CSV table of C-alpha atoms in Angstrom, one decimal:
chain,number,residue,atom,x,y,z
A,1479,MET,CA,35.8,52.0,66.1
A,1480,THR,CA,38.5,50.3,63.9
A,1481,LEU,CA,39.6,52.7,61.1
A,1482,LEU,CA,38.9,48.8,58.4
A,1483,LEU,CA,35.4,49.3,60.0
A,1484,LYS,CA,35.5,53.7,60.1
A,1485,ILE,CA,36.0,53.6,56.1
A,1486,LEU,CA,33.4,51.3,55.9
A,1487,MET,CA,31.4,53.4,57.4
A,1488,ILE,CA,32.1,56.5,55.4
A,1489,LEU,CA,31.7,54.6,52.0
A,1490,SER,CA,28.9,52.8,52.9
A,1491,GLN,CA,26.0,55.8,53.6
A,1492,MET,CA,22.9,52.6,52.7
A,1493,LEU,CA,24.1,49.4,54.6
A,1494,LEU,CA,26.7,47.1,55.5
A,1495,VAL,CA,27.8,43.2,54.8
A,1496,MET,CA,29.8,41.6,57.4
A,1497,SER,CA,30.7,37.7,56.2
A,1498,GLY,CA,32.4,34.9,57.6
A,1499,LEU,CA,34.1,32.2,56.9
A,1500,ILE,CA,35.0,30.8,60.0
A,1501,THR,CA,34.1,30.5,64.0
A,1502,PRO,CA,36.1,33.4,65.4
A,1503,SER,CA,34.7,35.6,63.1
A,1504,LEU,CA,31.5,35.3,64.5
A,1505,ASP,CA,33.3,37.3,67.2
A,1506,GLU,CA,34.3,39.8,65.4
A,1507,MET,CA,31.3,40.4,63.8
A,1508,ILE,CA,29.7,40.8,67.2
A,1509,SER,CA,32.5,43.4,68.3
A,1510,ASN,CA,31.7,46.0,65.0
A,1511,LEU,CA,27.7,45.2,66.0
A,1512,ASP,CA,28.7,46.7,69.5
A,1513,ARG,CA,31.0,49.5,68.2
A,1514,LEU,CA,28.1,50.6,65.5
A,1515,ASN,CA,25.4,50.7,68.1
A,1516,SER,CA,27.7,52.3,71.0
A,1517,ASP,CA,28.9,55.3,68.0
A,1518,GLY,CA,25.3,55.7,67.6
A,1519,TYR,CA,24.9,54.6,63.7
A,1520,ASN,CA,21.8,53.0,62.3
A,1521,LEU,CA,22.5,51.0,59.0
A,1522,PRO,CA,20.8,47.9,58.1
A,1523,VAL,CA,24.0,44.9,58.0
A,1524,LEU,CA,23.4,41.6,56.2
A,1525,ILE,CA,25.1,38.5,58.0
A,1526,GLY,CA,26.2,36.2,55.9
A,1527,GLY,CA,29.2,33.1,55.4
A,1528,ALA,CA,30.0,29.4,56.3
A,1529,THR,CA,30.3,29.4,59.6
A,1530,THR,CA,27.1,32.1,60.2
A,1531,SER,CA,23.5,31.0,60.9
A,1532,LYS,CA,19.8,32.5,60.7
A,1533,ALA,CA,19.7,31.3,64.9
A,1534,HIS,CA,22.7,32.4,65.5
A,1535,THR,CA,22.2,35.7,64.0
A,1536,ALA,CA,18.9,36.0,66.3
A,1537,ILE,CA,19.7,35.1,69.3
A,1538,LYS,CA,24.2,36.6,69.6
A,1539,MET,CA,24.3,39.3,67.0
A,1540,ALA,CA,20.7,41.1,66.8
A,1541,PRO,CA,20.6,42.1,70.1
A,1542,ASN,CA,24.3,44.1,70.7
A,1543,TYR,CA,22.8,46.0,67.4
A,1544,GLU,CA,19.9,47.7,69.7
A,1545,LYS,CA,19.5,50.8,67.3
A,1546,GLY,CA,20.0,49.4,63.8
A,1547,VAL,CA,18.4,45.8,62.3
A,1548,VAL,CA,20.5,43.3,61.4
A,1549,VAL,CA,19.4,40.4,58.3
A,1550,HIS,CA,21.2,36.7,58.0
A,1551,VAL,CA,21.3,36.2,54.6
A,1552,PRO,CA,21.8,32.4,53.6
A,1553,ASP,CA,22.4,32.5,50.3
A,1554,ALA,CA,24.4,35.2,47.7
A,1555,SER,CA,21.7,34.7,45.7
A,1556,LEU,CA,19.2,36.4,47.7
A,1557,VAL,CA,20.7,39.0,48.2
A,1558,VAL,CA,19.6,42.0,45.8
A,1559,GLY,CA,16.4,40.4,47.0
A,1560,VAL,CA,16.9,41.7,51.0
A,1561,CYS,CA,19.1,45.0,50.0
A,1562,ARG,CA,15.4,45.5,47.8
A,1563,GLU,CA,13.5,45.2,50.5
A,1564,LEU,CA,15.3,46.8,53.1
A,1565,LEU,CA,15.9,50.6,51.0
A,1566,ASN,CA,12.5,50.3,49.9
A,1567,GLU,CA,11.1,53.6,51.8
A,1568,GLU,CA,7.7,52.7,51.7
A,1569,THR,CA,7.8,48.9,52.9
A,1570,SER,CA,11.5,48.7,55.2
A,1571,HIS,CA,9.5,49.3,58.3
A,1572,LYS,CA,7.6,46.3,57.7
A,1573,TYR,CA,10.0,44.1,56.5
A,1574,ILE,CA,12.0,45.0,59.6
A,1575,ASP,CA,9.3,45.3,62.0
A,1576,THR,CA,9.1,41.2,60.9
A,1577,LEU,CA,12.6,40.7,61.0
A,1578,LYS,CA,12.3,42.0,64.7
A,1579,ASP,CA,9.2,40.6,65.6
A,1580,ASP,CA,11.1,36.8,64.3
A,1581,GLN,CA,13.9,37.3,65.8
A,1582,ALA,CA,12.4,37.8,69.6
A,1583,SER,CA,10.4,34.6,68.4
A,1584,THR,CA,13.4,32.8,68.1
A,1585,ILE,CA,15.1,34.3,71.7
A,1586,LYS,CA,11.8,33.0,73.1
A,1587,ARG,CA,12.1,29.7,72.1
A,1588,TYR,CA,16.1,29.2,72.8
A,1589,LYS,CA,15.7,30.9,76.3
A,1590,ASN,CA,12.8,28.1,77.4
A,1591,SER,CA,14.4,25.9,75.2
A,1592,LYS,CA,14.9,22.4,76.5
A,1593,LYS,CA,17.7,22.0,78.7
A,1594,ILE,CA,20.9,19.6,76.9
A,1595,ASN,CA,21.8,16.6,79.1
A,1596,PHE,CA,24.6,15.4,78.8
A,1597,VAL,CA,26.8,12.4,79.9
A,1598,ASP,CA,30.2,13.5,82.3
A,1599,ILE,CA,33.2,12.4,79.6
A,1600,ASP,CA,34.1,9.2,81.9
A,1601,GLU,CA,30.5,7.7,81.0
A,1602,ALA,CA,30.7,9.3,76.3
A,1603,ARG,CA,34.5,7.4,76.9
A,1604,SER,CA,33.0,3.9,78.1
A,1605,LYS,CA,30.6,4.0,75.7
A,1606,LYS,CA,33.2,5.1,73.2
A,1607,PHE,CA,32.7,3.5,69.4
A,1608,LYS,CA,35.1,0.1,69.6
A,1609,LEU,CA,37.3,-0.1,67.2
A,1610,ASN,CA,38.3,-3.6,64.8
A,1611,GLU,CA,41.8,-4.0,65.5
A,1612,LYS,CA,40.9,-6.3,62.1
A,1613,ASN,CA,40.3,-3.4,60.2
A,1614,ILE,CA,43.6,-1.8,60.6
A,1615,LEU,CA,45.5,-2.5,57.7
A,1616,ASN,CA,47.9,-0.2,57.2
A,1617,LYS,CA,51.1,-1.4,55.0
A,1618,THR,CA,52.4,1.6,54.1
A,1619,LYS,CA,56.2,1.5,54.4
A,1620,ASN,CA,56.6,5.3,53.3
A,1621,PHE,CA,56.9,8.0,56.8
A,1622,ASN,CA,58.6,10.4,54.2
A,1623,LEU,CA,57.7,14.3,53.9
A,1624,ASN,CA,56.1,14.4,50.3
A,1625,GLU,CA,56.0,17.0,47.9
A,1626,TRP,CA,53.6,17.1,45.3
A,1627,ILE,CA,52.8,19.2,42.1
A,1628,PHE,CA,50.1,18.7,39.9
A,1629,ASP,CA,49.5,18.9,36.6
A,1630,ILE,CA,45.9,20.6,36.1
A,1631,ASN,CA,45.5,18.9,33.0
A,1632,SER,CA,45.6,15.5,35.4
A,1633,LEU,CA,43.3,17.4,37.9
A,1634,ARG,CA,40.1,17.5,35.5
A,1635,GLU,CA,39.0,14.2,36.2
A,1636,TYR,CA,38.8,14.7,39.7
A,1637,ILE,CA,37.3,18.4,39.3
A,1638,ASP,CA,33.5,18.2,41.3
A,1639,TRP,CA,32.0,20.7,39.0
A,1640,SER,CA,28.4,21.0,41.2
A,1641,PRO,CA,30.4,23.6,43.9
A,1642,PHE,CA,31.7,25.5,40.7
A,1643,PHE,CA,28.3,26.4,39.2
A,1644,TRP,CA,27.0,26.8,43.2
A,1645,ALA,CA,29.4,29.5,43.1
A,1646,TRP,CA,27.4,31.0,40.4
A,1647,GLU,CA,24.6,31.1,41.8
A,1648,ILE,CA,23.2,27.7,39.6
A,1649,LYS,CA,21.5,25.2,42.3
A,1650,GLY,CA,22.2,21.7,41.2
A,1651,ASN,CA,24.1,18.9,40.5
A,1652,PHE,CA,26.7,18.4,37.7
A,1653,PRO,CA,26.5,16.9,34.7
A,1654,LYS,CA,22.4,16.9,35.5
A,1655,LEU,CA,22.2,20.6,35.8
A,1656,LEU,CA,23.3,20.2,31.8
A,1657,LYS,CA,19.8,18.6,31.2
A,1658,SER,CA,18.0,21.7,33.5
A,1659,PRO,CA,15.3,23.5,31.7
A,1660,LYS,CA,15.5,26.7,33.5
A,1661,TYR,CA,20.2,26.2,33.4
A,1662,SER,CA,20.9,24.1,30.9
A,1663,LYS,CA,22.4,26.8,28.4
A,1664,GLN,CA,23.8,28.8,30.8
A,1665,VAL,CA,25.7,25.8,32.3
A,1666,LYS,CA,27.1,24.9,29.1
A,1667,GLU,CA,28.3,28.3,28.5
A,1668,LEU,CA,29.9,28.6,31.8
A,1669,PHE,CA,31.2,24.6,31.9
A,1670,ASP,CA,32.8,25.5,28.4
A,1671,ASP,CA,34.8,29.0,29.7
A,1672,ALA,CA,35.6,26.7,32.4
A,1673,ASN,CA,38.1,24.4,30.0
A,1674,LYS,CA,38.9,27.6,27.8
A,1675,MET,CA,40.1,28.6,31.2
A,1676,LEU,CA,41.4,25.3,32.6
A,1677,ASP,CA,43.7,25.2,29.1
A,1678,ILE,CA,45.2,28.4,29.8
A,1679,LEU,CA,45.9,28.0,33.0
A,1680,SER,CA,47.9,24.8,32.2
A,1681,LYS,CA,50.0,27.0,29.9
A,1682,GLU,CA,51.0,29.3,32.5
A,1683,LYS,CA,54.2,28.0,33.4
A,1684,ASN,CA,54.1,29.7,37.2
A,1685,ILE,CA,51.2,27.6,37.8
A,1686,ASN,CA,51.3,25.1,40.5
A,1687,ILE,CA,49.3,22.6,42.0
A,1688,LYS,CA,51.4,21.7,45.4
A,1689,GLY,CA,50.6,20.1,47.9
A,1690,LEU,CA,52.9,18.2,51.2
A,1691,SER,CA,51.9,15.1,52.7
A,1692,GLN,CA,53.1,12.5,55.1
A,1693,ASN,CA,52.2,9.5,57.8
A,1694,TRP,CA,52.5,7.9,61.4
A,1695,LYS,CA,52.8,5.5,63.2
A,1696,CYS,CA,50.4,6.7,65.7
A,1697,TYR,CA,48.5,5.4,69.2
A,1698,SER,CA,45.2,6.5,69.9
A,1699,GLN,CA,44.8,8.3,74.3
A,1700,ASN,CA,41.8,9.1,75.1
A,1701,GLU,CA,40.4,11.7,72.7
A,1702,SER,CA,43.9,12.6,72.0
A,1703,VAL,CA,46.3,10.4,68.9
A,1704,ILE,CA,50.1,10.6,69.7
A,1705,LEU,CA,51.9,10.9,66.7
A,1706,VAL,CA,55.7,8.5,66.8
A,1707,ASP,CA,58.1,8.9,64.5
A,1708,TYR,CA,59.1,5.8,62.7
A,1709,ASN,CA,62.7,5.4,63.1
A,1710,LYS,CA,63.1,7.0,66.5
A,1711,GLY,CA,60.1,5.6,67.4
A,1712,GLU,CA,59.5,8.8,69.7
A,1713,LYS,CA,56.6,10.7,70.0
A,1714,VAL,CA,56.6,14.1,67.6
A,1715,GLU,CA,53.4,15.3,67.8
A,1716,GLU,CA,49.3,14.8,69.6
A,1717,PHE,CA,46.6,15.6,67.9
A,1718,ASN,CA,43.9,16.3,70.3
A,1719,PHE,CA,40.0,15.8,69.6
A,1720,LEU,CA,36.3,15.9,70.7
A,1721,ARG,CA,33.6,13.1,72.4
A,1722,GLN,CA,30.4,13.3,71.3
A,1723,GLN,CA,28.5,13.9,74.7
A,1724,VAL,CA,24.8,14.8,74.2
A,1725,LYS,CA,22.8,12.0,76.1
A,1726,LYS,CA,21.7,9.7,72.8
A,1727,SER,CA,19.0,7.1,73.3
A,1728,LYS,CA,20.6,3.5,74.7
A,1729,LEU,CA,20.0,1.7,71.0
A,1730,LYS,CA,22.6,4.6,69.2
A,1731,GLU,CA,24.8,5.4,73.0
A,1732,ILE,CA,28.0,5.8,70.8
A,1733,TYR,CA,29.8,8.9,72.3
A,1734,TYR,CA,31.7,9.1,69.0
A,1735,SER,CA,35.6,11.1,68.3
A,1736,LEU,CA,38.0,11.0,66.0
A,1737,SER,CA,40.4,9.0,68.2
A,1738,ASP,CA,38.1,6.3,68.2
A,1739,PHE,CA,39.2,5.0,64.5
A,1740,ILE,CA,43.0,4.6,66.5
A,1741,SER,CA,44.4,1.8,67.7
A,1742,PRO,CA,45.2,2.4,71.8
A,1743,ASN,CA,47.6,0.0,71.4
A,1744,LEU,CA,51.2,1.5,71.8
A,1745,ASN,CA,52.9,-1.6,69.8
A,1746,SER,CA,50.1,-1.3,66.9
A,1747,GLU,CA,50.6,-0.7,63.0
A,1748,ASP,CA,47.8,1.8,62.9
A,1749,VAL,CA,48.8,4.9,60.9
A,1750,ILE,CA,47.8,8.7,60.1
A,1751,GLY,CA,48.5,11.1,57.5
A,1752,ALA,CA,48.0,15.1,57.1
A,1753,PHE,CA,48.5,16.9,53.8
A,1754,VAL,CA,47.9,20.4,52.7
A,1755,VAL,CA,47.7,21.1,48.7
A,1756,THR,CA,47.0,25.0,47.3
A,1757,ALA,CA,46.4,26.3,44.1
A,1758,GLY,CA,49.0,29.2,45.2
A,1759,GLN,CA,49.4,32.9,44.7
A,1760,GLU,CA,50.4,32.4,41.5
A,1761,ILE,CA,46.9,31.8,40.2
A,1762,GLU,CA,45.1,34.5,42.8
A,1763,ASP,CA,47.9,37.1,41.2
A,1764,PHE,CA,46.8,35.9,37.6
A,1765,ALA,CA,43.3,36.5,38.5
A,1766,SER,CA,43.6,40.5,39.4
A,1767,LYS,CA,45.7,40.9,36.5
A,1768,PHE,CA,42.2,39.6,34.7
A,1769,GLU,CA,40.1,42.0,37.1
A,1770,LYS,CA,42.9,44.6,37.1
A,1771,SER,CA,42.1,45.5,33.2
A,1772,GLY,CA,38.4,45.4,33.5
A,1773,ASP,CA,37.9,41.6,32.6
A,1774,ASP,CA,35.9,41.0,36.0
A,1775,TYR,CA,34.0,37.6,34.3
A,1776,SER,CA,37.6,36.1,33.9
A,1777,SER,CA,38.7,36.6,37.2
A,1778,ILE,CA,36.1,35.4,39.1
A,1779,LEU,CA,35.9,32.2,36.7
A,1780,ILE,CA,39.4,31.9,37.6
A,1781,LYS,CA,38.8,31.7,41.3
A,1782,ALA,CA,36.0,29.3,41.2
A,1783,LEU,CA,38.1,27.4,39.6
A,1784,ALA,CA,41.1,27.8,41.5
A,1785,ASP,CA,39.5,26.0,44.3
A,1786,ARG,CA,38.0,23.4,42.7
A,1787,LEU,CA,41.3,22.9,41.0
A,1788,ALA,CA,42.4,22.9,45.0
A,1789,GLU,CA,40.1,20.5,46.0
A,1790,ALA,CA,40.8,18.5,43.0
A,1791,SER,CA,44.5,18.0,44.3
A,1792,ALA,CA,43.3,17.1,47.9
A,1793,GLU,CA,41.2,14.1,46.1
A,1794,LEU,CA,43.6,13.0,43.7
A,1795,LEU,CA,46.5,13.2,46.9
A,1796,HIS,CA,44.3,11.3,49.0
A,1797,GLU,CA,44.0,8.4,46.7
A,1798,LYS,CA,47.8,8.2,46.2
A,1799,MET,CA,48.0,7.7,50.1
A,1800,ARG,CA,45.1,5.4,50.3
A,1801,LYS,CA,46.4,3.6,47.4
A,1802,ASP,CA,50.2,3.4,48.7
A,1803,ASN,CA,48.7,2.6,52.2
A,1804,GLY,CA,47.5,-0.9,49.9
A,1805,SER,CA,44.4,0.0,49.0
A,1806,ASN,CA,42.8,-2.2,45.7
A,1807,GLU,CA,40.9,0.7,44.3
A,1808,ASP,CA,39.5,1.9,41.1
A,1809,TYR,CA,36.9,4.4,41.3
A,1810,SER,CA,35.3,6.7,39.2
A,1811,ASN,CA,35.2,10.5,39.6
A,1812,ASP,CA,31.3,10.0,40.6
A,1813,GLU,CA,32.4,7.4,43.2
A,1814,LEU,CA,34.9,9.6,44.6
A,1815,ILE,CA,33.0,12.4,45.0
A,1816,LYS,CA,30.2,10.2,46.7
A,1817,GLU,CA,33.2,9.1,48.9
A,1818,LYS,CA,32.7,5.3,48.5
A,1819,TYR,CA,36.4,5.0,49.5
A,1820,ALA,CA,37.9,3.2,53.2
A,1821,GLY,CA,38.5,6.1,55.9
A,1822,ILE,CA,38.2,9.8,55.4
A,1823,ARG,CA,40.0,12.9,55.5
A,1824,PRO,CA,38.4,15.3,58.6
A,1825,ALA,CA,39.7,18.7,58.5
A,1826,HIS,CA,39.7,20.7,61.2
A,1827,GLY,CA,37.2,23.4,61.7
A,1828,TYR,CA,34.2,20.4,60.3
A,1829,PRO,CA,31.5,19.1,62.5
A,1830,ALA,CA,34.6,16.2,63.6
A,1831,CYS,CA,36.8,18.3,64.8
A,1832,PRO,CA,35.7,21.8,65.1
A,1833,ASP,CA,38.8,23.2,66.2
A,1834,HIS,CA,40.5,25.5,64.2
A,1835,SER,CA,43.9,26.2,66.3
A,1836,GLU,CA,45.0,22.5,65.8
A,1837,LYS,CA,46.2,22.9,61.8
A,1838,ASP,CA,49.5,24.8,63.8
A,1839,LYS,CA,50.5,21.5,64.4
A,1840,ILE,CA,50.2,20.0,60.8
A,1841,TRP,CA,51.6,24.0,59.6
A,1842,ARG,CA,54.5,22.9,62.1
A,1843,LEU,CA,55.1,18.8,60.6
A,1844,LEU,CA,54.8,19.8,56.9
A,1845,ASP,CA,56.6,22.7,57.5
A,1846,VAL,CA,53.7,24.2,55.2
A,1847,GLU,CA,54.4,28.6,55.2
A,1848,ASN,CA,58.2,27.4,54.0
A,1849,LYS,CA,57.9,24.4,51.7
A,1850,LEU,CA,54.3,26.1,50.2
A,1851,ASN,CA,54.4,29.8,51.4
A,1852,VAL,CA,51.0,29.3,52.9
A,1853,SER,CA,50.2,30.8,56.1
A,1854,LEU,CA,47.6,30.3,58.8
A,1855,THR,CA,46.0,33.9,59.9
A,1856,GLU,CA,45.5,34.9,63.8
A,1857,ASN,CA,42.5,33.2,63.5
A,1858,TYR,CA,43.6,30.0,61.4
A,1859,ALA,CA,42.3,30.9,58.3
A,1860,ILE,CA,43.7,29.6,54.9
A,1861,TYR,CA,45.7,31.9,52.7
A,1862,PRO,CA,46.2,31.7,50.3
A,1863,PRO,CA,42.0,30.8,50.2
A,1864,SER,CA,41.9,28.2,47.8
A,1865,SER,CA,44.1,25.8,50.1
A,1866,ILE,CA,42.8,22.5,52.1
A,1867,SER,CA,44.5,21.2,55.3
A,1868,GLY,CA,43.6,17.8,56.7
A,1869,LEU,CA,44.1,14.5,58.1
A,1870,TYR,CA,43.6,10.8,57.1
A,1871,PHE,CA,42.3,8.3,59.0
A,1872,TYR,CA,42.6,5.2,57.3
A,1873,ASN,CA,40.6,2.4,58.7
A,1874,LEU,CA,37.5,0.8,57.2
A,1875,ASP,CA,35.3,1.8,60.0
A,1876,ALA,CA,36.0,5.6,60.0
A,1877,LYS,CA,34.0,8.3,59.2
A,1878,TYR,CA,32.2,12.0,59.5
A,1879,PHE,CA,30.0,12.6,62.4
A,1880,SER,CA,29.3,15.7,64.2
A,1881,VAL,CA,30.9,16.1,67.4
A,1882,GLY,CA,27.8,18.8,68.4
A,1883,LYS,CA,27.6,20.1,71.9
A,1884,ILE,CA,30.2,19.2,74.8
A,1885,ASN,CA,29.7,19.8,78.5
A,1886,ASP,CA,32.6,21.7,80.6
A,1887,ASP,CA,33.6,18.8,81.9
A,1888,GLN,CA,35.5,17.8,78.9
A,1889,PHE,CA,35.4,21.5,77.8
A,1890,LYS,CA,38.4,22.1,81.3
A,1891,HIS,CA,40.0,19.0,79.9
A,1892,TYR,CA,40.8,19.8,76.6
A,1893,ALA,CA,41.5,23.4,78.0
A,1894,GLU,CA,44.5,21.9,80.2
A,1895,ASN,CA,45.8,20.8,76.5
A,1896,SER,CA,45.8,22.9,74.6
A,1897,ASN,CA,48.1,25.8,74.0
A,1898,ILE,CA,45.7,28.1,73.4
A,1899,ASP,CA,44.7,31.0,75.6
A,1900,ILE,CA,41.5,30.0,77.0
A,1901,LYS,CA,39.3,32.7,75.6
A,1902,LYS,CA,40.9,32.3,72.0
A,1903,LEU,CA,39.5,28.9,72.9
A,1904,LYS,CA,35.5,29.8,73.9
A,1905,SER,CA,36.0,31.8,70.7
A,1906,ILE,CA,37.1,28.7,68.4
A,1907,LEU,CA,34.5,26.7,70.1
A,1908,GLN,CA,31.8,28.3,70.7
A,1909,ASN,CA,29.5,26.4,68.5
A,1910,ASN,CA,30.1,23.6,71.2
A,1911,LEU,CA,29.8,24.9,74.3
A,1912,ASP,CA,26.8,24.8,75.7
A,1913,SER,CA,26.3,28.7,77.2
């Protein structure tokens, strides 16, 4: 058992909570549960976070903790209720028995589920999305590394406020929430407080929302996109993607990869971009000052705003990059949130490109750690947390999709092109592997 886990066990005599934001966290959770089980602990364990699910908890986690119970909590607002059920001496046994029966049923359904039908990778490639070369309209002449500093006041109009309220466990869309019979008063108060805090943050000289971006000439080759130096014509990097392989009906038989949205023509005028934006460590430190003084509300408020400012800067920067690339657009904030513009900015770790390890290439290309003081953890989470990275696909045909499950033939090919240890790669892509 790790020292951290031992400390947690000493401090907690009632229950433990584990949260996972990225896929490799799942393996750490399973490992921790295995250690707890082997050491004889039986405290209830709550599982939550963006990368977790009810099915994964039942199938992969709960069996590793036979002496205790593992509960998936999909939303932070449900934690109090779950804790109340688990800690109630009179009713907890019934709650736990019902939960374990449900998990056993989930495992049974999983084992009896219909086997996934795949097409082999060669067939998937033969039925890939066919790019319309006429939709390659790139006009940018800027292939330099660009450094950005965003004024907080200029970001206000790009803020998507809905997730801000979700962080406070208020579900719904802003500004409709202002008319909610249940939440309107709380929403108005939070919105006013948030804007007052933005006024304060905008006057803090050491708080800056920063970013990096760059474009490269490029071409595609199967599931890879090769980046080419604009001046020298030499290869500078290669991004690897995955292709859909789960068998589709003939009417929908297109097997997408992000590489399909880049021309395979070596002499094309196609372009791909990469970016990183961050609210910075300074805003985290500013929040900590309030926390240390006992003002938890302001601390949480600042951290929630830091996430929104990072997202807003990503939106503003994407708009700048599209316009630099020839887009003649004038979208409202609502239209930007609904992604009415042409092109996409997928982030590694999301359904279209689930491999977090590819972020390393962005960090090298943009010299991120030196220029922004933003780093990747050993499992490729970004630190400071209010930071975002991704790619720019400018073509009109580009769209988001989910890769889903892939077959062994594609994984073998992908692993050969990766510099990552195969065990770690399997951990990163565990949700995409048929095992």
